[in-house]
Short mmCIF file of C-alpha atoms in Angstrom, two decimals:
data_model
loop_
_atom_site.label_atom_id
_atom_site.label_comp_id
_atom_site.label_asym_id
_atom_site.label_seq_id
_atom_site.Cartn_x
_atom_site.Cartn_y
_atom_site.Cartn_z
CA MET A 1426 -0.10 -0.22 -0.02
CA ARG A 1427 1.50 3.57 -0.80
CA VAL A 1428 0.18 6.39 1.43
CA LEU A 1429 0.83 10.25 0.50
CA VAL A 1430 1.11 12.28 3.95
CA ALA A 1431 0.48 16.39 3.26
CA GLU A 1432 1.34 17.74 6.06
CA ASP A 1433 3.08 21.17 6.85
CA HIS A 1434 3.79 20.58 10.30
CA ARG A 1435 7.35 18.70 9.97
CA VAL A 1436 7.46 16.94 13.20
CA LEU A 1437 3.78 15.53 12.81
CA ALA A 1438 4.52 14.69 9.40
CA ARG A 1439 8.06 12.61 10.17
CA THR A 1440 6.05 10.98 13.36
CA ILE A 1441 3.27 9.58 11.29
CA ALA A 1442 5.62 8.96 8.05
CA THR A 1443 7.95 6.87 10.34
CA GLY A 1444 4.53 5.09 12.00
CA LEU A 1445 3.56 3.71 8.62
CA ARG A 1446 6.64 2.80 7.52
CA ARG A 1447 6.98 0.40 10.74
CA ALA A 1448 3.38 -0.72 9.42
CA SER A 1449 4.81 -1.50 6.12
CA LEU A 1450 3.45 0.87 4.24
CA ALA A 1451 5.09 2.92 1.54
CA VAL A 1452 4.73 6.35 2.60
CA ASP A 1453 5.87 9.78 0.53
CA VAL A 1454 5.66 13.19 2.47
CA VAL A 1455 4.87 16.99 1.15
CA GLY A 1456 4.42 20.07 3.27
CA SER A 1457 1.89 22.11 0.71
CA GLY A 1458 -1.02 21.60 -1.05
CA ASP A 1459 0.31 22.36 -4.52
CA GLU A 1460 3.13 19.34 -4.04
CA ALA A 1461 -0.01 17.11 -3.13
CA GLU A 1462 -1.91 17.40 -5.85
CA GLN A 1463 0.95 17.32 -8.26
CA ARG A 1464 2.23 14.17 -6.57
CA CYS A 1465 -1.28 12.35 -7.05
CA LEU A 1466 -1.34 13.45 -10.41
CA LEU A 1467 2.27 11.58 -11.19
CA THR A 1468 2.25 8.81 -8.68
CA GLU A 1469 -1.07 6.03 -7.98
CA TYR A 1470 -1.73 6.49 -4.28
CA ASP A 1471 -4.06 4.11 -2.44
CA VAL A 1472 -4.25 6.80 0.41
CA LEU A 1473 -3.85 10.62 0.70
CA VAL A 1474 -3.74 12.07 4.30
CA LEU A 1475 -4.66 15.50 3.97
CA ASP A 1476 -4.48 18.23 6.21
CA ARG A 1477 -6.87 21.18 5.53
CA ASP A 1478 -4.35 23.96 6.61
CA LEU A 1479 -1.81 23.71 4.09
CA PRO A 1480 0.27 26.34 2.21
CA VAL A 1481 -0.04 27.65 -1.27
CA MET A 1482 -2.89 25.46 -1.92
CA THR A 1483 -5.52 24.49 1.13
CA GLY A 1484 -6.30 20.79 1.57
CA ASP A 1485 -9.92 21.79 0.99
CA GLU A 1486 -9.10 23.03 -2.64
CA VAL A 1487 -6.42 19.94 -3.25
CA CYS A 1488 -9.57 17.76 -2.24
CA ARG A 1489 -12.04 19.37 -4.67
CA ARG A 1490 -9.40 19.11 -7.52
CA LEU A 1491 -8.69 15.55 -6.75
CA ARG A 1492 -12.03 14.62 -6.86
CA GLU A 1493 -12.74 15.95 -10.51
CA ARG A 1494 -10.11 13.43 -11.68
CA ALA A 1495 -11.25 9.96 -12.78
CA ASP A 1496 -9.26 8.00 -10.34
CA PRO A 1497 -8.45 9.74 -7.15
CA PRO A 1498 -6.77 8.28 -3.96
CA ARG A 1499 -9.04 7.54 -1.35
CA ILE A 1500 -8.60 10.70 0.98
CA LEU A 1501 -8.72 11.02 4.99
CA MET A 1502 -8.68 14.73 6.29
CA LEU A 1503 -6.45 15.20 9.36
CA THR A 1504 -7.37 18.51 10.73
CA ALA A 1505 -7.85 20.53 14.06
CA ALA A 1506 -11.27 21.63 12.75
CA GLY A 1507 -13.61 19.48 14.91
CA THR A 1508 -17.18 20.51 14.89
CA ILE A 1509 -19.81 18.62 13.31
CA GLU A 1510 -19.87 21.59 10.77
CA ASP A 1511 -16.46 20.94 9.73
CA LYS A 1512 -16.83 17.26 9.54
CA VAL A 1513 -19.98 17.69 7.69
CA TYR A 1514 -18.09 19.89 5.28
CA GLY A 1515 -15.43 17.86 4.32
CA LEU A 1516 -17.11 14.71 4.17
CA ASP A 1517 -20.02 15.96 2.27
CA HIS A 1518 -19.08 18.96 0.18
CA LEU A 1519 -15.57 18.47 -0.27
CA GLY A 1520 -15.79 14.65 -1.16
CA ALA A 1521 -13.38 13.40 1.72
CA ASP A 1522 -13.57 9.75 2.06
CA ASP A 1523 -12.92 10.01 6.17
CA TYR A 1524 -12.28 12.60 8.60
CA LEU A 1525 -9.88 12.66 11.85
CA THR A 1526 -9.61 15.53 14.05
CA LYS A 1527 -6.16 16.17 15.76
CA PRO A 1528 -5.10 15.44 18.14
CA PHE A 1529 -5.30 11.81 17.48
CA ASP A 1530 -4.49 8.41 18.41
CA PHE A 1531 -1.71 6.66 15.93
CA ALA A 1532 -3.63 3.48 15.90
CA GLU A 1533 -6.59 4.97 15.09
CA LEU A 1534 -5.14 6.63 11.97
CA LEU A 1535 -3.55 3.59 11.15
CA ALA A 1536 -6.59 1.68 11.22
CA ARG A 1537 -8.59 4.33 9.05
CA ILE A 1538 -6.01 4.26 6.40
CA ARG A 1539 -6.25 0.49 6.05
CA SER A 1540 -9.87 0.72 6.11
CA LEU A 1541 -9.91 3.34 3.22
CA ALA A 1542 -7.32 1.10 1.51
CA ARG A 1543 -9.88 -1.78 1.08
CA ARG A 1544 -12.64 0.13 -0.45
CA THR A 1545 -11.37 -1.04 -4.04
CA ALA A 1546 -13.59 -2.88 -6.64
CA LYS A 1547 -11.71 -6.05 -5.55
CA PRO A 1548 -12.48 -8.10 -2.84
CA PRO A 1549 -9.58 -7.82 -0.20
CA PRO A 1550 -7.39 -10.85 0.64
CA PRO A 1551 -8.29 -12.72 3.29
CA VAL A 1552 -6.69 -11.85 6.60
CA VAL A 1553 -4.52 -15.08 6.98
CA LEU A 1554 -2.68 -16.49 3.75
CA HIS A 1555 -1.00 -19.51 3.16
CA HIS A 1556 1.41 -21.01 0.66
CA GLN A 1557 3.83 -24.27 0.45
CA GLY A 1558 3.63 -24.19 4.72
CA ILE A 1559 4.30 -20.38 4.94
CA THR A 1560 1.34 -18.66 7.21
CA LEU A 1561 1.16 -14.92 7.15
CA ASP A 1562 -1.36 -13.05 9.37
CA ARG A 1563 -1.62 -9.75 8.10
CA ALA A 1564 -3.95 -8.53 11.11
CA ARG A 1565 -1.04 -9.84 13.88
CA ARG A 1566 1.57 -9.21 11.14
CA GLU A 1567 2.79 -12.60 12.23
CA VAL A 1568 4.52 -15.18 9.58
CA ARG A 1569 4.94 -19.11 10.62
CA VAL A 1570 7.00 -21.41 8.73
CA ASP A 1571 5.55 -24.86 9.26
CA GLU A 1572 4.37 -23.56 12.47
CA HIS A 1573 7.46 -21.89 13.28
CA LEU A 1574 7.28 -18.12 14.05
CA VAL A 1575 9.77 -16.11 11.84
CA GLU A 1576 10.92 -12.62 12.90
CA LEU A 1577 10.68 -10.13 9.88
CA THR A 1578 11.70 -6.30 9.41
CA PRO A 1579 8.41 -4.56 8.02
CA LYS A 1580 9.98 -4.32 4.34
CA GLU A 1581 10.77 -8.17 4.24
CA PHE A 1582 6.78 -8.79 5.78
CA ALA A 1583 5.46 -6.13 2.95
CA VAL A 1584 7.36 -8.02 0.23
CA LEU A 1585 6.38 -11.34 1.30
CA ARG A 1586 2.29 -9.88 1.94
CA THR A 1587 2.83 -8.80 -1.81
CA LEU A 1588 3.88 -11.88 -3.00
CA MET A 1589 1.34 -14.17 -1.22
CA GLU A 1590 -1.43 -11.76 -1.97
CA ALA A 1591 -0.47 -12.42 -5.86
CA ARG A 1592 -1.17 -16.31 -5.49
CA GLY A 1593 1.78 -17.47 -7.78
CA ALA A 1594 1.63 -14.63 -10.15
CA ALA A 1595 4.85 -12.80 -11.19
CA VAL A 1596 5.07 -9.23 -9.16
CA PRO A 1597 7.01 -6.99 -11.40
CA HIS A 1598 10.04 -5.30 -9.59
CA ARG A 1599 8.21 -1.81 -10.34
CA GLU A 1600 5.39 -2.88 -8.32
CA LEU A 1601 7.63 -3.86 -5.43
CA VAL A 1602 9.07 -0.38 -5.48
CA ARG A 1603 5.58 1.21 -5.64
CA THR A 1604 4.18 -0.54 -2.70
CA VAL A 1605 6.96 -1.40 -0.38
CA TRP A 1606 9.34 1.40 -0.68
CA ASP A 1607 8.88 4.95 -1.48
CA GLU A 1608 9.59 7.85 -4.00
CA HIS A 1609 13.48 7.92 -2.30
CA LEU A 1610 14.33 4.72 -3.71
CA ASP A 1611 16.30 4.52 -6.77
CA PRO A 1612 14.59 2.18 -9.20
CA ARG A 1613 18.09 0.69 -10.11
CA THR A 1614 18.73 -0.11 -6.60
CA SER A 1615 19.56 -3.46 -5.54
CA ALA A 1616 17.65 -2.96 -2.00
CA VAL A 1617 14.47 -5.23 -3.60
CA ARG A 1618 16.93 -8.01 -4.57
CA ALA A 1619 18.73 -7.76 -1.19
CA THR A 1620 15.41 -7.88 0.60
CA VAL A 1621 14.33 -10.79 -1.40
CA SER A 1622 17.45 -12.72 -0.56
CA ARG A 1623 17.34 -11.76 3.23
CA LEU A 1624 13.73 -13.34 2.89
CA ARG A 1625 14.67 -16.45 1.38
CA ALA A 1626 16.96 -17.30 4.14
CA LYS A 1627 14.86 -16.39 6.78
CA LEU A 1628 12.17 -18.73 5.23
CA GLY A 1629 14.73 -21.31 5.27
CA ASP A 1630 14.21 -22.47 1.12
CA PRO A 1631 16.61 -20.43 -1.16
CA GLY A 1632 13.98 -21.53 -3.98
CA ALA A 1633 10.76 -20.24 -2.29
CA ILE A 1634 11.05 -17.18 -4.08
CA LEU A 1635 11.64 -17.19 -7.78
CA ALA A 1636 13.29 -14.53 -9.97
CA ASP A 1637 11.29 -14.53 -13.47
CA THR A 1638 13.66 -12.63 -15.79
CA GLY A 1639 11.87 -9.82 -17.22
CA GLN A 1640 8.75 -10.57 -15.11
CA GLY A 1641 9.72 -10.00 -11.71
CA TYR A 1642 9.65 -12.28 -8.42
CA ARG A 1643 6.80 -15.17 -7.82
CA LEU A 1644 6.67 -17.77 -5.05
CA CYS A 1645 7.42 -21.13 -5.75
CA ASP A 1646 4.78 -23.46 -6.36
#
């Protein structure tokens, strides 16, 4: 899942981004409304966490303009404006998908982001995924191999989850970069290959993940 955080308070933006990355989400951060709009036009985000009070272009205007597009991201407004009138305006008039007031609990923010990302045309994948002795629990963020718990980093977990959700189909390198990493990762880097290599070792099977030339990575049948 890829998320854009549009928040001009640098400390808060950094805190949100760090927490989301620890939850295995790919996160980009911008500090103004015009940047938020441009990023959403250039990159396919699942969720936009949007502060209403942004410089250059307000979050309200960003939301309004994105809603005119054919396929905008899900928008979660994050703001100190917490009256009933503010919420109704954001949800009903601006077209936001969700509304969370500051201060907030991070666990609730994460839950709301995940809930928004599930609102797609495709049915969501099951909470617990299975493949050749590997069990991945999306809710508990646990991975077991033949019932033995395996400790994975957030990036390793996200890569394995993406491959298991593909159900044996190859996942292109660029798709792993898009969904697991963020904009700062050079597409030519060896980060994906290195992560897959560590993941194979932790799964205890060098052949558990196959690299299909020109196609990407897939789980071994």
